[in-house]
Amino acid sequence: MSSKKPDFPEHFLDNVGKPLKKSVLLNGYSNFKIGGKADYFFEATSILELTKSILLAREHSFPYFIIGAGYNLLFDDDGFRGIIIKNNVKGITKREKEEEIEALAGTPLRGLIQFSIDKGLSGFEFLAGIPGTVGGAVFSNAGAFGNSIGEFLKNAEILNRKGKRVKVKRDYFEFRYRHSVLSEKYDVFLRAVFELHQGDKEEIKAHIEENLEKRRSNHPPEEVACAGSYFKNPVLPDGERVSAANFLDKIGAKDMRVGGAAVYRGHANFIINKEKASAQDVLRLAKELKGRVRERFDIDLEEEVIFLSAGSSTP
Ligand SMILES: Cc1cc2nc3c(=O)[nH]c(=O)nc-3n(C[C@H](O)[C@H](O)[C@H](O)COP(=O)(O)OP(=O)(O)OC[C@H]3O[C@@H](n4cnc5c(N)ncnc54)[C@H](O)[C@@H]3O)c2cc1C
């Protein structure tokens, strides 16, 4: 237990108006179902709670880390020496302009898709089957089938490093393949306006069902503990982005396992928690996979899954 700042929980209660939870097991907050105890845990249900808790942690130089639904995260076996702030601030509204939707960062992607179907708005069909929140998706510019969420973001509100809530436009995020500026600037993403286009409800639903069917053919079913594709698709020297799974397949990844962590049989780029895996099992397996791909193809795979080590802190 971190004892560096014993008065932090009291300050937290005074400022945020709700108590911190102590010694919380993180394995329930990541779809990998792995992770030891965080010293402190707080679930924010309003933007005010979210911003106050982050500003307080920053003010006290108390290590913190913000999470959405934990579908792209691997927690450490030793948990986290600081406070995990779970963003559960959700809500969707339709804007005056017909094609626009505004969503808070903690809104589940599933809700966002359903809302757009109900309003007959097309664009988010590619998101069907990607689990998590709007915040997590914007952080990594989540995507599939050639589309990514950043393309549809018109403007947003963030809490910047100076502690100010500011409005920013799409360009601010510098969206690229599985990348946004949030991972460099450590702003907190609060809400966004997305611009879609009018569509036919039945066509939107059919397109979604088609996408879900494609996923079912090679992605693990919902109950499998994992965090999606483990590695980003690499770029070849000629600039072409190619599937990481192809290289992983060729090095025999699907037969590989370390402790309780294994590569999913149906897709070589998914590491799964097969049987009480530890974070160390997953990391060792990932290292082995990377090493073999480098050795055989001279390609450096980069992790898409985010590992939060116990002693790290958001700068
Ligand atoms: C079966 C499966 C399939 C998947 N398929 C895809 C896919 O096709 N395409 C794809 O792109 N991803 C895919 N993923 C990965 C995952 O669903 C996405 O990355 C998703 O966007 C994660 O959202 P989350 O809320 O769970 O984020 P988390 O895992 O909780 O967090 C991820 C990162 O986002 C940051 N973050 C979260 N909220 C905020 C915020 N409000 N402000 C600032 N930073 C924030 C966190 O600090 C963390 O660094 C898949 C995962 C699984 C398990």
Short mmCIF file of C-alpha atoms and ligand atoms in Angstrom, two decimals:
data_model
loop_
_atom_site.label_atom_id
_atom_site.label_comp_id
_atom_site.label_asym_id
_atom_site.label_seq_id
_atom_site.Cartn_x
_atom_site.Cartn_y
_atom_site.Cartn_z
CA MET A 1 0.00 0.00 0.00
CA SER A 2 1.32 3.43 -0.93
CA SER A 3 2.05 5.33 2.26
CA LYS A 4 3.71 8.33 0.68
CA LYS A 5 0.60 10.49 0.97
CA PRO A 6 -1.53 9.14 3.80
CA ASP A 7 -3.79 12.21 3.82
CA PHE A 8 -4.77 11.85 0.14
CA PRO A 9 -8.00 9.87 0.80
CA GLU A 10 -9.20 12.58 3.22
CA HIS A 11 -8.47 15.33 0.72
CA PHE A 12 -10.27 13.27 -1.87
CA LEU A 13 -13.41 12.94 0.25
CA ASP A 14 -13.38 16.66 1.06
CA ASN A 15 -12.92 17.72 -2.56
CA VAL A 16 -14.80 15.16 -4.61
CA GLY A 17 -17.49 14.42 -2.02
CA LYS A 18 -17.21 10.64 -2.34
CA PRO A 19 -14.79 8.20 -0.67
CA LEU A 20 -12.00 6.36 -2.45
CA LYS A 21 -12.15 2.58 -2.40
CA LYS A 22 -9.01 0.98 -0.98
CA SER A 23 -7.14 -2.14 -2.15
CA VAL A 24 -9.31 -2.98 -5.13
CA LEU A 25 -8.57 -6.05 -7.24
CA LEU A 26 -8.14 -4.96 -10.84
CA ASN A 27 -8.86 -8.30 -12.49
CA GLY A 28 -12.56 -7.41 -12.55
CA TYR A 29 -11.87 -4.22 -14.50
CA SER A 30 -10.01 -5.62 -17.49
CA ASN A 31 -11.40 -8.09 -19.99
CA PHE A 32 -8.12 -10.02 -19.65
CA LYS A 33 -9.33 -10.83 -16.08
CA ILE A 34 -5.79 -10.28 -14.85
CA GLY A 35 -4.39 -7.84 -12.31
CA GLY A 36 -3.52 -7.39 -8.63
CA LYS A 37 -4.78 -4.73 -6.27
CA ALA A 38 -4.78 -1.00 -6.89
CA ASP A 39 -4.09 1.05 -3.78
CA TYR A 40 -7.13 3.18 -4.55
CA PHE A 41 -10.04 3.06 -6.96
CA PHE A 42 -12.70 5.57 -7.88
CA GLU A 43 -15.59 5.31 -10.30
CA ALA A 44 -16.63 8.72 -11.62
CA THR A 45 -20.27 9.09 -12.66
CA SER A 46 -20.28 12.77 -13.58
CA ILE A 47 -17.88 15.02 -15.46
CA LEU A 48 -17.40 17.04 -12.28
CA GLU A 49 -16.34 13.94 -10.28
CA LEU A 50 -14.05 12.89 -13.10
CA THR A 51 -12.31 16.24 -13.51
CA LYS A 52 -12.09 16.92 -9.76
CA SER A 53 -10.55 13.52 -9.04
CA ILE A 54 -7.95 13.93 -11.78
CA LEU A 55 -7.08 17.50 -10.83
CA LEU A 56 -6.68 16.45 -7.20
CA ALA A 57 -4.41 13.55 -8.10
CA ARG A 58 -2.30 15.88 -10.26
CA GLU A 59 -2.19 18.55 -7.55
CA HIS A 60 -0.94 16.01 -4.99
CA SER A 61 1.42 14.34 -7.50
CA PHE A 62 -0.47 11.16 -6.72
CA PRO A 63 -0.10 8.48 -9.41
CA TYR A 64 -3.35 7.98 -11.31
CA PHE A 65 -4.59 6.21 -14.40
CA ILE A 66 -7.94 6.62 -16.17
CA ILE A 67 -9.75 3.60 -17.56
CA GLY A 68 -12.88 3.07 -19.62
CA ALA A 69 -14.26 -0.48 -19.81
CA GLY A 70 -10.83 -2.18 -19.77
CA TYR A 71 -11.06 -3.95 -23.14
CA ASN A 72 -7.63 -2.84 -24.32
CA LEU A 73 -5.73 -3.10 -21.05
CA LEU A 74 -3.44 -5.49 -19.26
CA PHE A 75 -3.02 -4.77 -15.55
CA ASP A 76 0.08 -5.79 -13.61
CA ASP A 77 0.08 -8.80 -11.26
CA ASP A 78 1.17 -6.29 -8.59
CA GLY A 79 -1.79 -4.04 -9.28
CA PHE A 80 -1.20 -0.30 -9.25
CA ARG A 81 0.50 2.00 -6.72
CA GLY A 82 -1.89 4.89 -6.98
CA ILE A 83 -5.50 5.54 -7.95
CA ILE A 84 -7.37 3.98 -10.84
CA ILE A 85 -10.12 6.30 -12.03
CA LYS A 86 -12.84 4.50 -13.94
CA ASN A 87 -14.81 6.75 -16.25
CA ASN A 88 -18.45 5.82 -16.00
CA VAL A 89 -19.78 9.15 -17.21
CA LYS A 90 -22.22 8.21 -19.91
CA GLY A 91 -24.96 9.71 -22.03
CA ILE A 92 -25.88 10.36 -25.65
CA THR A 93 -27.87 13.21 -27.11
CA LYS A 94 -28.93 14.14 -30.58
CA ARG A 95 -27.84 17.60 -31.62
CA GLU A 96 -29.98 20.12 -33.45
CA LYS A 97 -28.22 19.28 -36.70
CA GLU A 98 -29.85 16.09 -37.97
CA GLU A 99 -26.64 14.14 -38.57
CA GLU A 100 -24.91 14.89 -35.26
CA ILE A 101 -24.70 12.90 -32.07
CA GLU A 102 -23.03 14.01 -28.85
CA ALA A 103 -21.66 11.32 -26.53
CA LEU A 104 -19.94 11.43 -23.15
CA ALA A 105 -16.65 9.55 -22.94
CA GLY A 106 -17.87 6.73 -20.67
CA THR A 107 -20.71 5.79 -23.04
CA PRO A 108 -20.44 2.16 -24.19
CA LEU A 109 -19.81 1.86 -27.94
CA ARG A 110 -22.72 -0.55 -28.06
CA GLY A 111 -25.03 2.25 -26.86
CA LEU A 112 -23.62 4.62 -29.43
CA ILE A 113 -24.37 2.16 -32.23
CA GLN A 114 -27.89 1.48 -30.97
CA PHE A 115 -28.58 5.21 -30.74
CA SER A 116 -27.46 5.77 -34.32
CA ILE A 117 -29.61 2.87 -35.54
CA ASP A 118 -32.63 4.31 -33.71
CA LYS A 119 -32.07 7.69 -35.33
CA GLY A 120 -31.44 6.20 -38.77
CA LEU A 121 -27.88 7.54 -38.87
CA SER A 122 -25.23 5.64 -40.78
CA GLY A 123 -21.43 5.59 -40.29
CA PHE A 124 -20.83 3.64 -37.07
CA GLU A 125 -21.63 0.21 -38.54
CA PHE A 126 -17.91 -0.68 -38.46
CA LEU A 127 -17.90 -0.25 -34.67
CA ALA A 128 -20.28 -3.17 -34.16
CA GLY A 129 -18.52 -5.83 -32.13
CA ILE A 130 -15.77 -3.55 -30.82
CA PRO A 131 -16.24 -3.57 -27.04
CA GLY A 132 -15.46 -0.60 -24.77
CA THR A 133 -16.32 3.03 -24.26
CA VAL A 134 -16.21 6.08 -26.50
CA GLY A 135 -13.20 7.39 -24.49
CA GLY A 136 -11.15 4.22 -24.99
CA ALA A 137 -12.07 4.16 -28.67
CA VAL A 138 -11.02 7.78 -29.27
CA PHE A 139 -7.79 7.23 -27.30
CA SER A 140 -6.66 4.53 -29.73
CA ASN A 141 -8.70 5.65 -32.76
CA ALA A 142 -10.44 2.27 -32.70
CA GLY A 143 -11.45 0.88 -36.03
CA ALA A 144 -12.26 -2.04 -38.27
CA PHE A 145 -13.02 -2.80 -41.91
CA GLY A 146 -11.18 0.30 -43.13
CA ASN A 147 -12.94 2.85 -40.89
CA SER A 148 -11.93 4.37 -37.56
CA ILE A 149 -13.81 6.48 -35.03
CA GLY A 150 -11.66 9.59 -35.57
CA GLU A 151 -13.08 10.07 -39.07
CA PHE A 152 -16.50 10.81 -37.57
CA LEU A 153 -15.42 13.06 -34.70
CA LYS A 154 -16.27 16.69 -35.38
CA ASN A 155 -15.28 18.38 -32.14
CA ALA A 156 -14.75 17.43 -28.53
CA GLU A 157 -14.24 18.63 -24.99
CA ILE A 158 -11.11 17.61 -23.12
CA LEU A 159 -9.46 18.36 -19.79
CA ASN A 160 -6.01 19.48 -20.80
CA ARG A 161 -2.68 19.28 -18.97
CA LYS A 162 -3.20 22.79 -17.63
CA GLY A 163 -6.36 21.58 -15.88
CA LYS A 164 -8.66 23.50 -18.21
CA ARG A 165 -11.76 22.12 -19.94
CA VAL A 166 -11.36 23.14 -23.56
CA LYS A 167 -13.16 22.54 -26.86
CA VAL A 168 -11.06 21.10 -29.65
CA LYS A 169 -11.66 20.14 -33.27
CA ARG A 170 -10.88 16.86 -35.00
CA ASP A 171 -7.43 18.02 -36.18
CA TYR A 172 -6.29 18.37 -32.58
CA PHE A 173 -6.34 14.59 -32.13
CA GLU A 174 -3.87 13.86 -34.96
CA PHE A 175 -5.70 10.60 -35.63
CA ARG A 176 -3.69 7.89 -37.32
CA TYR A 177 -3.97 4.11 -37.38
CA ARG A 178 -4.69 3.13 -33.72
CA HIS A 179 -3.33 6.45 -32.51
CA SER A 180 -4.54 9.76 -31.17
CA VAL A 181 -2.70 12.59 -29.50
CA LEU A 182 -4.30 11.59 -26.18
CA SER A 183 -1.58 8.97 -25.70
CA GLU A 184 1.09 11.70 -25.93
CA LYS A 185 -0.54 14.66 -24.20
CA TYR A 186 -2.40 12.77 -21.48
CA ASP A 187 -5.46 14.97 -21.86
CA VAL A 188 -8.64 13.51 -20.48
CA PHE A 189 -11.27 13.11 -23.15
CA LEU A 190 -14.68 14.18 -21.82
CA ARG A 191 -17.18 14.21 -24.69
CA ALA A 192 -17.45 14.50 -28.45
CA VAL A 193 -19.79 15.43 -31.25
CA PHE A 194 -19.82 12.89 -34.06
CA GLU A 195 -21.03 13.61 -37.55
CA LEU A 196 -22.82 10.76 -39.33
CA HIS A 197 -25.10 10.70 -42.35
CA GLN A 198 -28.73 9.87 -42.91
CA GLY A 199 -29.31 6.23 -43.76
CA ASP A 200 -31.95 3.58 -43.99
CA LYS A 201 -32.48 1.77 -40.65
CA GLU A 202 -32.89 -1.65 -42.23
CA GLU A 203 -29.76 -1.20 -44.36
CA ILE A 204 -27.76 -0.03 -41.33
CA LYS A 205 -28.89 -3.09 -39.35
CA ALA A 206 -28.06 -5.45 -42.22
CA HIS A 207 -24.58 -3.90 -42.58
CA ILE A 208 -24.01 -4.31 -38.83
CA GLU A 209 -25.09 -7.95 -38.94
CA GLU A 210 -22.69 -8.54 -41.85
CA ASN A 211 -19.80 -7.03 -39.86
CA LEU A 212 -20.67 -9.07 -36.77
CA GLU A 213 -20.76 -12.23 -38.87
CA LYS A 214 -17.25 -11.50 -40.23
CA ARG A 215 -16.02 -11.09 -36.65
CA ARG A 216 -17.68 -14.29 -35.45
CA SER A 217 -15.71 -16.25 -38.04
CA ASN A 218 -12.31 -15.61 -36.45
CA HIS A 219 -12.60 -13.49 -33.28
CA PRO A 220 -12.95 -15.11 -29.87
CA PRO A 221 -16.48 -15.14 -28.45
CA GLU A 222 -17.37 -12.60 -25.75
CA GLU A 223 -16.68 -14.91 -22.81
CA VAL A 224 -12.99 -15.38 -23.77
CA ALA A 225 -10.70 -13.26 -21.59
CA CYS A 226 -8.50 -11.13 -23.85
CA ALA A 227 -7.93 -7.53 -24.91
CA GLY A 228 -8.45 -7.75 -28.66
CA SER A 229 -5.60 -7.77 -31.16
CA TYR A 230 -2.39 -7.83 -29.17
CA PHE A 231 -0.17 -6.20 -31.81
CA LYS A 232 -0.76 -3.40 -34.28
CA ASN A 233 -0.62 -4.29 -37.96
CA PRO A 234 2.92 -3.37 -39.06
CA VAL A 235 3.93 -1.17 -41.97
CA LEU A 236 6.28 -2.65 -44.57
CA PRO A 237 9.20 -0.62 -45.95
CA ASP A 238 7.09 0.18 -49.06
CA GLY A 239 4.51 1.84 -46.79
CA GLU A 240 1.88 -0.90 -47.01
CA ARG A 241 0.14 -1.83 -43.75
CA VAL A 242 -0.19 -5.58 -43.43
CA SER A 243 -1.87 -7.96 -41.04
CA ALA A 244 0.24 -8.89 -37.99
CA ALA A 245 -1.69 -12.16 -37.81
CA ASN A 246 -0.13 -13.32 -41.11
CA PHE A 247 3.39 -13.16 -39.70
CA LEU A 248 2.27 -14.65 -36.39
CA ASP A 249 0.61 -17.53 -38.21
CA LYS A 250 3.82 -18.30 -40.06
CA ILE A 251 5.91 -18.55 -36.88
CA GLY A 252 3.45 -21.08 -35.45
CA ALA A 253 1.91 -18.67 -32.93
CA LYS A 254 -1.34 -20.61 -32.64
CA ASP A 255 0.48 -23.45 -30.91
CA MET A 256 2.26 -21.21 -28.44
CA ARG A 257 1.54 -20.85 -24.78
CA VAL A 258 3.30 -19.53 -21.67
CA GLY A 259 1.77 -20.55 -18.34
CA GLY A 260 -1.94 -19.76 -18.50
CA ALA A 261 -1.61 -17.43 -21.51
CA ALA A 262 -2.07 -18.81 -25.02
CA VAL A 263 -2.55 -17.63 -28.55
CA TYR A 264 -6.17 -18.01 -29.67
CA ARG A 265 -6.53 -20.89 -32.12
CA GLY A 266 -8.88 -18.95 -34.39
CA HIS A 267 -6.69 -15.83 -34.73
CA ALA A 268 -2.94 -15.60 -34.24
CA ASN A 269 -3.03 -11.95 -33.08
CA PHE A 270 -5.16 -12.64 -30.00
CA ILE A 271 -3.45 -13.59 -26.75
CA ILE A 272 -6.01 -15.05 -24.38
CA ASN A 273 -6.11 -15.79 -20.68
CA LYS A 274 -6.71 -19.49 -21.11
CA GLU A 275 -6.22 -20.66 -17.58
CA LYS A 276 -5.48 -18.34 -14.66
CA ALA A 277 -2.82 -16.50 -16.62
CA SER A 278 -0.70 -13.89 -14.91
CA ALA A 279 0.33 -10.63 -16.56
CA GLN A 280 3.85 -12.04 -16.63
CA ASP A 281 2.62 -15.05 -18.64
CA VAL A 282 1.05 -12.71 -21.20
CA LEU A 283 4.12 -10.46 -21.38
CA ARG A 284 6.49 -13.40 -21.76
CA LEU A 285 4.35 -14.90 -24.51
CA ALA A 286 4.17 -11.52 -26.31
CA LYS A 287 7.95 -11.15 -26.05
CA GLU A 288 8.48 -14.60 -27.51
CA LEU A 289 6.08 -13.85 -30.39
CA LYS A 290 7.79 -10.55 -31.15
CA GLY A 291 11.22 -12.15 -31.02
CA ARG A 292 10.27 -14.88 -33.46
CA VAL A 293 8.66 -12.44 -35.92
CA ARG A 294 11.73 -10.19 -35.75
CA GLU A 295 14.07 -13.11 -36.26
CA ARG A 296 12.21 -14.55 -39.23
CA PHE A 297 10.86 -11.41 -40.98
CA ASP A 298 12.96 -8.56 -39.59
CA ILE A 299 9.75 -6.84 -38.50
CA ASP A 300 9.22 -5.19 -35.12
CA LEU A 301 5.67 -5.69 -33.92
CA GLU A 302 4.31 -2.96 -31.69
CA GLU A 303 1.83 -3.70 -28.91
CA GLU A 304 -1.73 -2.47 -29.35
CA VAL A 305 -2.73 -3.68 -25.87
CA ILE A 306 -1.71 -1.24 -23.14
CA PHE A 307 0.20 -2.70 -20.21
CA LEU A 308 -0.09 -0.66 -17.00
CA SER A 309 2.84 -1.50 -14.78
CA ALA A 310 2.26 -1.21 -11.03
CA GLY A 311 4.75 1.59 -10.53
CA SER A 312 3.92 3.73 -13.55
CA SER A 313 2.01 6.97 -13.50
CA THR A 314 0.29 9.26 -15.95
CA PRO A 315 2.80 12.13 -16.36
C1 LIG B 1 -12.81 -9.22 -28.50
C2 LIG B 1 -12.23 -7.84 -28.74
C3 LIG B 1 -12.24 -7.32 -30.02
C4 LIG B 1 -11.72 -6.05 -30.28
N1 LIG B 1 -11.76 -5.57 -31.56
C5 LIG B 1 -11.24 -4.35 -31.82
C6 LIG B 1 -11.26 -3.82 -33.14
O1 LIG B 1 -11.77 -4.43 -34.07
N2 LIG B 1 -10.72 -2.60 -33.36
C7 LIG B 1 -10.16 -1.86 -32.34
O2 LIG B 1 -9.69 -0.74 -32.60
N3 LIG B 1 -10.12 -2.34 -31.08
C8 LIG B 1 -10.64 -3.56 -30.79
N4 LIG B 1 -10.59 -4.06 -29.50
C9 LIG B 1 -9.95 -3.27 -28.44
C10 LIG B 1 -10.91 -2.40 -27.61
O3 LIG B 1 -12.22 -2.84 -27.75
C11 LIG B 1 -10.82 -0.93 -27.99
O4 LIG B 1 -9.50 -0.47 -27.86
C12 LIG B 1 -11.75 -0.07 -27.13
O5 LIG B 1 -11.82 1.19 -27.72
C13 LIG B 1 -11.28 0.05 -25.70
O6 LIG B 1 -12.18 0.85 -24.97
P1 LIG B 1 -12.18 0.80 -23.36
O7 LIG B 1 -13.21 1.75 -22.86
O8 LIG B 1 -12.32 -0.60 -22.91
O9 LIG B 1 -10.72 1.36 -23.04
P2 LIG B 1 -9.74 0.89 -21.87
O10 LIG B 1 -9.20 -0.46 -22.20
O11 LIG B 1 -10.40 1.03 -20.54
O12 LIG B 1 -8.58 1.98 -22.00
C14 LIG B 1 -7.76 1.98 -23.13
C15 LIG B 1 -6.90 3.26 -23.11
O13 LIG B 1 -7.76 4.39 -23.28
C16 LIG B 1 -7.49 5.35 -22.27
N5 LIG B 1 -8.76 6.05 -21.98
C17 LIG B 1 -9.97 5.50 -21.74
N6 LIG B 1 -10.88 6.47 -21.54
C18 LIG B 1 -10.22 7.64 -21.64
C19 LIG B 1 -10.63 9.02 -21.54
N7 LIG B 1 -11.88 9.37 -21.26
N8 LIG B 1 -9.67 9.99 -21.71
C20 LIG B 1 -8.38 9.66 -21.97
N9 LIG B 1 -7.94 8.37 -22.08
C21 LIG B 1 -8.87 7.38 -21.93
C22 LIG B 1 -6.98 4.54 -21.08
O14 LIG B 1 -6.19 5.34 -20.21
C23 LIG B 1 -6.16 3.47 -21.77
O15 LIG B 1 -4.87 3.98 -22.03
C24 LIG B 1 -11.14 -5.30 -29.22
C25 LIG B 1 -11.13 -5.84 -27.91
C26 LIG B 1 -11.67 -7.09 -27.68
C27 LIG B 1 -11.65 -7.64 -26.27
#
